[in-house]
PDB file of C-alpha atoms in Angstrom:
ATOM      1  CA  MET N   1      20.262  66.182 177.941  1.00  0.00           C
ATOM      2  CA  ALA N   2      17.068  65.165 176.175  1.00  0.00           C
ATOM      3  CA  ARG N   3      19.092  64.253 173.102  1.00  0.00           C
ATOM      4  CA  ALA N   4      21.392  61.966 175.124  1.00  0.00           C
ATOM      5  CA  GLU N   5      18.380  60.225 176.679  1.00  0.00           C
ATOM      6  CA  LYS N   6      16.845  59.638 173.282  1.00  0.00           C
ATOM      7  CA  SER N   7      20.042  58.198 171.818  1.00  0.00           C
ATOM      8  CA  GLY N   8      20.433  55.943 174.864  1.00  0.00           C
ATOM      9  CA  ARG N   9      16.877  54.705 174.400  1.00  0.00           C
ATOM     10  CA  ARG N  10      17.585  53.925 170.736  1.00  0.00           C
ATOM     11  CA  ASP N  11      20.644  51.902 171.745  1.00  0.00           C
ATOM     12  CA  ARG N  12      18.582  49.847 174.189  1.00  0.00           C
ATOM     13  CA  GLU N  13      15.896  49.196 171.558  1.00  0.00           C
ATOM     14  CA  ARG N  14      18.502  48.130 169.043  1.00  0.00           C
ATOM     15  CA  GLY N  15      20.274  45.689 171.311  1.00  0.00           C
ATOM     16  CA  PRO N  16      23.870  45.349 172.470  1.00  0.00           C
ATOM     17  CA  ARG N  17      25.479  45.293 169.022  1.00  0.00           C
ATOM     18  CA  GLY N  18      23.058  47.588 167.170  1.00  0.00           C
ATOM     19  CA  GLU N  19      21.859  44.789 164.871  1.00  0.00           C
ATOM     20  CA  GLU N  20      18.105  45.145 164.975  1.00  0.00           C
ATOM     21  CA  SER N  21      17.937  48.408 163.028  1.00  0.00           C
ATOM     22  CA  GLU N  22      19.523  46.830 159.948  1.00  0.00           C
ATOM     23  CA  LEU N  23      17.316  43.721 159.894  1.00  0.00           C
ATOM     24  CA  ILE N  24      14.745  43.309 157.131  1.00  0.00           C
ATOM     25  CA  GLU N  25      11.409  42.053 158.450  1.00  0.00           C
ATOM     26  CA  LYS N  26       8.881  40.539 156.053  1.00  0.00           C
ATOM     27  CA  LEU N  27       5.386  39.602 157.205  1.00  0.00           C
ATOM     28  CA  VAL N  28       4.478  36.490 155.209  1.00  0.00           C
ATOM     29  CA  GLY N  29       0.973  35.871 156.485  1.00  0.00           C
ATOM     30  CA  ILE N  30      -1.607  36.341 159.207  1.00  0.00           C
ATOM     31  CA  ASN N  31      -4.232  33.721 159.973  1.00  0.00           C
ATOM     32  CA  ARG N  32      -7.355  34.384 162.030  1.00  0.00           C
ATOM     33  CA  VAL N  33      -8.770  31.514 164.040  1.00  0.00           C
ATOM     34  CA  ALA N  34     -12.000  31.461 166.061  1.00  0.00           C
ATOM     35  CA  LYS N  35     -12.735  29.522 169.216  1.00  0.00           C
ATOM     36  CA  VAL N  36     -16.435  29.155 169.967  1.00  0.00           C
ATOM     37  CA  VAL N  37     -17.183  29.770 173.634  1.00  0.00           C
ATOM     38  CA  LYS N  38     -20.371  30.275 175.650  1.00  0.00           C
ATOM     39  CA  GLY N  39     -20.621  34.004 174.911  1.00  0.00           C
ATOM     40  CA  GLY N  40     -19.823  33.769 171.203  1.00  0.00           C
ATOM     41  CA  ARG N  41     -16.490  33.542 169.403  1.00  0.00           C
ATOM     42  CA  ARG N  42     -12.990  34.330 170.626  1.00  0.00           C
ATOM     43  CA  PHE N  43     -10.631  35.346 167.872  1.00  0.00           C
ATOM     44  CA  GLY N  44      -6.931  34.639 167.857  1.00  0.00           C
ATOM     45  CA  PHE N  45      -4.265  35.487 165.302  1.00  0.00           C
ATOM     46  CA  ALA N  46      -1.253  33.551 164.052  1.00  0.00           C
ATOM     47  CA  ALA N  47       1.509  35.388 162.186  1.00  0.00           C
ATOM     48  CA  ILE N  48       4.512  34.099 160.247  1.00  0.00           C
ATOM     49  CA  VAL N  49       7.495  36.415 159.756  1.00  0.00           C
ATOM     50  CA  VAL N  50      10.835  36.189 157.911  1.00  0.00           C
ATOM     51  CA  VAL N  51      13.772  38.273 159.181  1.00  0.00           C
ATOM     52  CA  GLY N  52      17.132  38.775 157.459  1.00  0.00           C
ATOM     53  CA  ASP N  53      20.081  41.135 157.352  1.00  0.00           C
ATOM     54  CA  GLY N  54      20.381  41.278 153.543  1.00  0.00           C
ATOM     55  CA  LYS N  55      23.935  39.895 153.794  1.00  0.00           C
ATOM     56  CA  GLY N  56      23.435  36.147 154.036  1.00  0.00           C
ATOM     57  CA  ARG N  57      21.610  35.641 157.354  1.00  0.00           C
ATOM     58  CA  VAL N  58      17.915  34.806 157.563  1.00  0.00           C
ATOM     59  CA  GLY N  59      15.431  33.317 160.028  1.00  0.00           C
ATOM     60  CA  HIS N  60      11.724  32.584 160.287  1.00  0.00           C
ATOM     61  CA  GLY N  61       9.262  32.470 163.161  1.00  0.00           C
ATOM     62  CA  SER N  62       5.588  32.144 163.960  1.00  0.00           C
ATOM     63  CA  GLY N  63       3.634  33.669 166.806  1.00  0.00           C
ATOM     64  CA  LYS N  64       0.094  33.422 168.148  1.00  0.00           C
ATOM     65  CA  ALA N  65      -1.823  35.979 170.197  1.00  0.00           C
ATOM     66  CA  ARG N  66      -5.222  37.609 170.681  1.00  0.00           C
ATOM     67  CA  GLU N  67      -4.115  40.750 168.807  1.00  0.00           C
ATOM     68  CA  VAL N  68      -2.295  41.036 165.491  1.00  0.00           C
ATOM     69  CA  PRO N  69       0.593  43.289 166.675  1.00  0.00           C
ATOM     70  CA  GLU N  70       1.403  40.947 169.555  1.00  0.00           C
ATOM     71  CA  ALA N  71       1.413  37.911 167.230  1.00  0.00           C
ATOM     72  CA  ILE N  72       3.753  39.733 164.823  1.00  0.00           C
ATOM     73  CA  ARG N  73       6.069  40.744 167.695  1.00  0.00           C
ATOM     74  CA  LYS N  74       6.292  37.150 168.955  1.00  0.00           C
ATOM     75  CA  ALA N  75       6.963  35.835 165.447  1.00  0.00           C
ATOM     76  CA  THR N  76       9.674  38.456 164.861  1.00  0.00           C
ATOM     77  CA  GLU N  77      11.441  37.610 168.127  1.00  0.00           C
ATOM     78  CA  GLN N  78      11.392  33.900 167.278  1.00  0.00           C
ATOM     79  CA  ALA N  79      12.733  34.634 163.777  1.00  0.00           C
ATOM     80  CA  LYS N  80      15.627  36.703 165.183  1.00  0.00           C
ATOM     81  CA  ARG N  81      16.599  33.844 167.519  1.00  0.00           C
ATOM     82  CA  ALA N  82      16.471  31.268 164.701  1.00  0.00           C
ATOM     83  CA  MET N  83      18.669  33.041 162.156  1.00  0.00           C
ATOM     84  CA  VAL N  84      21.000  30.912 160.031  1.00  0.00           C
ATOM     85  CA  ARG N  85      23.905  31.868 157.770  1.00  0.00           C
ATOM     86  CA  VAL N  86      23.609  30.899 154.098  1.00  0.00           C
ATOM     87  CA  PRO N  87      26.712  30.911 151.860  1.00  0.00           C
ATOM     88  CA  LEU N  88      26.170  33.050 148.751  1.00  0.00           C
ATOM     89  CA  ARG N  89      28.118  33.197 145.494  1.00  0.00           C
ATOM     90  CA  GLU N  90      29.328  36.744 144.820  1.00  0.00           C
ATOM     91  CA  GLY N  91      26.777  37.899 147.424  1.00  0.00           C
ATOM     92  CA  ARG N  92      23.955  37.648 144.878  1.00  0.00           C
ATOM     93  CA  THR N  93      22.954  34.000 144.287  1.00  0.00           C
ATOM     94  CA  LEU N  94      23.268  30.436 145.587  1.00  0.00           C
ATOM     95  CA  HIS N  95      26.324  28.275 144.927  1.00  0.00           C
ATOM     96  CA  HIS N  96      24.351  25.323 143.577  1.00  0.00           C
ATOM     97  CA  ASP N  97      20.840  23.975 142.988  1.00  0.00           C
ATOM     98  CA  ILE N  98      19.116  22.514 146.044  1.00  0.00           C
ATOM     99  CA  ILE N  99      15.877  20.660 146.789  1.00  0.00           C
ATOM    100  CA  GLY N 100      14.301  21.072 150.223  1.00  0.00           C
ATOM    101  CA  HIS N 101      11.542  18.983 151.807  1.00  0.00           C
ATOM    102  CA  TYR N 102       9.167  19.545 154.682  1.00  0.00           C
ATOM    103  CA  GLY N 103       5.975  17.558 155.080  1.00  0.00           C
ATOM    104  CA  ALA N 104       4.128  17.560 151.763  1.00  0.00           C
ATOM    105  CA  GLY N 105       6.121  20.550 150.567  1.00  0.00           C
ATOM    106  CA  ARG N 106       9.057  20.375 148.229  1.00  0.00           C
ATOM    107  CA  VAL N 107      10.997  23.446 147.116  1.00  0.00           C
ATOM    108  CA  VAL N 108      13.482  23.592 144.232  1.00  0.00           C
ATOM    109  CA  LEU N 109      16.028  26.442 144.492  1.00  0.00           C
ATOM    110  CA  ARG N 110      18.292  27.162 141.534  1.00  0.00           C
ATOM    111  CA  ALA N 111      21.240  29.513 141.145  1.00  0.00           C
ATOM    112  CA  ALA N 112      20.800  32.096 138.388  1.00  0.00           C
ATOM    113  CA  VAL N 113      22.918  34.340 136.163  1.00  0.00           C
ATOM    114  CA  PRO N 114      23.243  38.076 136.918  1.00  0.00           C
ATOM    115  CA  GLY N 115      20.179  40.082 135.937  1.00  0.00           C
ATOM    116  CA  THR N 116      17.676  37.264 136.462  1.00  0.00           C
ATOM    117  CA  GLY N 117      16.137  38.717 139.611  1.00  0.00           C
ATOM    118  CA  ILE N 118      14.136  36.811 142.190  1.00  0.00           C
ATOM    119  CA  ILE N 119      11.791  34.454 140.362  1.00  0.00           C
ATOM    120  CA  ALA N 120       9.865  33.000 143.274  1.00  0.00           C
ATOM    121  CA  GLY N 121       6.388  33.259 144.681  1.00  0.00           C
ATOM    122  CA  GLY N 122       4.983  34.420 147.991  1.00  0.00           C
ATOM    123  CA  PRO N 123       6.810  33.186 151.079  1.00  0.00           C
ATOM    124  CA  ILE N 124       9.932  32.050 149.231  1.00  0.00           C
ATOM    125  CA  ARG N 125      10.309  35.513 147.678  1.00  0.00           C
ATOM    126  CA  ALA N 126      10.205  37.034 151.169  1.00  0.00           C
ATOM    127  CA  ILE N 127      13.007  34.699 152.285  1.00  0.00           C
ATOM    128  CA  PHE N 128      15.282  35.701 149.399  1.00  0.00           C
ATOM    129  CA  GLU N 129      14.559  39.425 149.788  1.00  0.00           C
ATOM    130  CA  ALA N 130      15.448  39.243 153.496  1.00  0.00           C
ATOM    131  CA  LEU N 131      18.500  37.082 152.719  1.00  0.00           C
ATOM    132  CA  GLY N 132      19.879  39.601 150.215  1.00  0.00           C
ATOM    133  CA  VAL N 133      19.851  37.305 147.182  1.00  0.00           C
ATOM    134  CA  ALA N 134      19.477  39.178 143.895  1.00  0.00           C
ATOM    135  CA  ASP N 135      19.323  36.341 141.336  1.00  0.00           C
ATOM    136  CA  VAL N 136      17.548  33.047 142.005  1.00  0.00           C
ATOM    137  CA  VAL N 137      14.833  30.817 140.548  1.00  0.00           C
ATOM    138  CA  ALA N 138      12.571  28.897 142.942  1.00  0.00           C
ATOM    139  CA  LYS N 139       9.615  26.579 142.511  1.00  0.00           C
ATOM    140  CA  SER N 140       7.333  25.171 145.172  1.00  0.00           C
ATOM    141  CA  VAL N 141       5.930  21.707 144.432  1.00  0.00           C
ATOM    142  CA  GLY N 142       3.289  19.885 146.428  1.00  0.00           C
ATOM    143  CA  THR N 143       1.909  22.557 148.742  1.00  0.00           C
ATOM    144  CA  SER N 144       0.909  26.207 148.870  1.00  0.00           C
ATOM    145  CA  ASN N 145       0.859  26.303 152.681  1.00  0.00           C
ATOM    146  CA  PRO N 146       3.244  29.152 153.630  1.00  0.00           C
ATOM    147  CA  HIS N 147       4.468  27.387 156.803  1.00  0.00           C
ATOM    148  CA  ASN N 148       5.505  24.260 154.898  1.00  0.00           C
ATOM    149  CA  MET N 149       6.978  26.258 151.995  1.00  0.00           C
ATOM    150  CA  ILE N 150       9.155  28.308 154.348  1.00  0.00           C
ATOM    151  CA  LYS N 151      10.315  25.259 156.309  1.00  0.00           C
ATOM    152  CA  ALA N 152      11.137  23.398 153.077  1.00  0.00           C
ATOM    153  CA  ALA N 153      13.119  26.422 151.824  1.00  0.00           C
ATOM    154  CA  PHE N 154      15.038  26.595 155.114  1.00  0.00           C
ATOM    155  CA  ASP N 155      15.737  22.853 154.856  1.00  0.00           C
ATOM    156  CA  ALA N 156      17.310  23.526 151.455  1.00  0.00           C
ATOM    157  CA  LEU N 157      19.205  26.650 152.553  1.00  0.00           C
ATOM    158  CA  THR N 158      20.723  24.964 155.617  1.00  0.00           C
ATOM    159  CA  ARG N 159      22.047  22.158 153.388  1.00  0.00           C
ATOM    160  CA  SER N 160      23.623  24.657 150.978  1.00  0.00           C
ATOM    161  CA  SER N 161      27.420  24.738 151.046  1.00  0.00           C
ATOM    162  CA  SER N 162      30.156  26.805 149.478  1.00  0.00           C
ATOM    163  CA  PRO N 163      33.049  25.323 147.473  1.00  0.00           C
ATOM    164  CA  ARG N 164      35.433  26.551 150.176  1.00  0.00           C
ATOM    165  CA  SER N 165      33.620  24.616 152.942  1.00  0.00           C
ATOM    166  CA  VAL N 166      33.437  21.467 150.778  1.00  0.00           C
ATOM    167  CA  ALA N 167      37.168  21.731 150.011  1.00  0.00           C
ATOM    168  CA  ALA N 168      37.981  22.173 153.715  1.00  0.00           C
ATOM    169  CA  ARG N 169      35.828  19.188 154.648  1.00  0.00           C
ATOM    170  CA  ARG N 170      37.518  16.965 152.042  1.00  0.00           C
ATOM    171  CA  GLY N 171      41.029  18.283 152.661  1.00  0.00           C
ATOM    172  CA  ARG N 172      41.392  19.508 149.075  1.00  0.00           C
ATOM    173  CA  LYS N 173      41.915  22.807 147.269  1.00  0.00           C
ATOM    174  CA  VAL N 174      38.970  24.818 145.934  1.00  0.00           C
ATOM    175  CA  SER N 175      40.284  24.373 142.377  1.00  0.00           C
ATOM    176  CA  ASP N 176      40.120  20.568 142.845  1.00  0.00           C
ATOM    177  CA  ILE N 177      36.449  20.848 143.844  1.00  0.00           C
ATOM    178  CA  LEU N 178      35.413  23.209 141.047  1.00  0.00           C
ATOM    179  CA  GLY N 179      37.448  21.421 138.397  1.00  0.00           C
ATOM    180  CA  LYS N 180      37.445  22.712 134.824  1.00  0.00           C
ATOM    181  CA  ARG N 181      35.177  25.681 135.562  1.00  0.00           C
ATOM    182  CA  ALA N 182      37.780  27.185 137.914  1.00  0.00           C
ATOM    183  CA  GLU N 183      40.620  26.432 135.496  1.00  0.00           C
ATOM    184  CA  GLY N 184      38.686  28.121 132.668  1.00  0.00           C
ATOM    185  CA  ALA N 185      38.107  31.157 134.856  1.00  0.00           C
ATOM    186  CA  ASP N 186      41.829  31.364 135.621  1.00  0.00           C
ATOM    187  CA  ALA N 187      42.678  31.166 131.896  1.00  0.00           C
ATOM    188  CA  ARG N 188      40.272  34.031 131.098  1.00  0.00           C
ATOM    189  CA  GLU N 189      41.843  36.386 133.684  1.00  0.00           C
TER     190      GLU N 189
END
């Protein structure tokens, strides 16, 4: 009976579809802020977290609280609610190069050949690890603020599109969209 109770508790923790256990959570940063009050200083903490399933879904969130664990929990919950799907080529890289903007931050994301790895710094690396991308090159221009870098990267990722979705939107075939590259691939096979 104890075993059944434990498994039931795990199911409740995981959620209705059992998703939470397979999510990758990356803590990007924690910031400590102080408020000066009559008795001294009151400390608060702000956390920023990236959550992904490693299969093309990723989200980010920030949370504030008096204790670090509570701030991380709030940020993680917000990130899970704000997950977006990103189309990936062969499940390992982006379909095309993209530039994302947010505030003073600009992020350049480039598709890469197999074996390149994740060439990105700090917060952007966390996004791609949670997303499940294996080969990508990224550069942040204009800011090193993790909040702005993450929001610029999400701006770019949400504007990313697959050849299939572009073809459907235009009422064409995928081979019409890809052009000679697709015809060359067909000739090689």
